Amino acid sequence: MSEPFVINGVQIGPGETRDIDIFVAKQYDFTDLDMPVRVIRGREDGPRLFVCAAIHGDEVIGVEIIRRLISHKYLRKLKGTLIAVPIVNVFGFNNLTRYLPDRRDLNRSFPGSPNGSLAARLAHIFVEEIMGNATHGIDIHTGSRHRTNLPQVRACLQDKYITALAKEFDVPVILDADIIDGSLREVSVKHNVPLLVFEAGEALRYDEVAIRSGLSGILAVMRRLEMIPPVTAKTKRVDPIIAKDRYWIRADQSGILIIKKRLGSIVNEGDVLGRISDPLGNHNIEIRAERSGLIIGYSQLPLVNRGDAIFHIATFAKQSSVEKSLTDFDDKFDYEER
Ligand SMILES: [Zn+2]
């Protein structure tokens, strides 16, 4: 006898797929704003995995990853339940912004409350209806506006089980990320729902490598959870390296930024990564790597203010270890060919 599965008052039976619009609020014009959810329940019980995107409304890559995921052929043999939430911050998505209309950041508003701000209410709905129904979660993010990230997973690596799931992703690097107050990750720990954060690409842009890498990683995690059948053909895998640490390089001075090292470059201490110039080229300030590592994120905007974060660099216990995972990543997704 299967357990009942109820979301937003809708019961979903074994083998059923349902699209459910969860009411969030009315807009100024009194039309409803709903959070769209697809629930795909396999015939057999198993893990209940939620995959969500656009908690930051302008981080659209995850929307496309989920769009491809829910029509994937492997789901025909699904065991357990997939809860797909392509757009959590529906307000931000419709307005091309990270935030809610009151400028609040949804990923600082968890667990929320039914009587708080709009962000708190939306967070509360997500925790009650989505996380409350799940055993595992994957949350998809991108860099913020004008910033792009190399595909990477961030998770709580003190937890061996979460680390093993994170390693299923075909990404070059995994980061042990501190838990931020009010984030979905913080609430996932309280709810005992193992959560992985996949980060790739830039806000408001599609990036095919980021999309394919994310989709492939989610399917690999589902395989590991035995929600979908194992692959029979031999497929290329990437063995991600856990970063020891990471740091940001900030602009010492405002000006025009010229990037010399691209995303995914391995850099050595002292390497010139770019320079800041003035419009007439009279001044050229070099930006150098403070420590050896891998560029996992950088600014795409060629204009910087003093103090702006320009390069995000992950460091490793053994620098050479990440070279192989980068090569494998390139082989699998043609990263260099972009
Ligand atoms: Zn985000």
PDB file of C-alpha atoms and ligand atoms in Angstrom, residues 55-56 59 98 107 140-143 199, ligand 1:
ATOM      1  CA  ILE A  55      14.835  31.367  -6.056  1.00  0.00           C
ATOM      2  CA  HIS A  56      16.694  34.380  -7.373  1.00  0.00           C
ATOM      3  CA  GLU A  59      18.746  33.063 -12.512  1.00  0.00           C
ATOM      4  CA  ARG A  98      16.830  38.623  -8.341  1.00  0.00           C
ATOM      5  CA  ASN A 107      17.281  33.074  -0.175  1.00  0.00           C
ATOM      6  CA  ILE A 140      19.888  25.569  -8.994  1.00  0.00           C
ATOM      7  CA  HIS A 141      21.581  28.972  -9.047  1.00  0.00           C
ATOM      8  CA  THR A 142      23.768  31.050 -11.356  1.00  0.00           C
ATOM      9  CA  GLY A 143      26.183  33.900 -10.850  1.00  0.00           C
ATOM     10  CA  GLU A 199      25.744  26.888  -9.569  1.00  0.00           C
TER      11      GLU A 199
HETATM   12 ZN    ZN B   1      21.140  32.519  -6.685  1.00  0.00          ZN
END
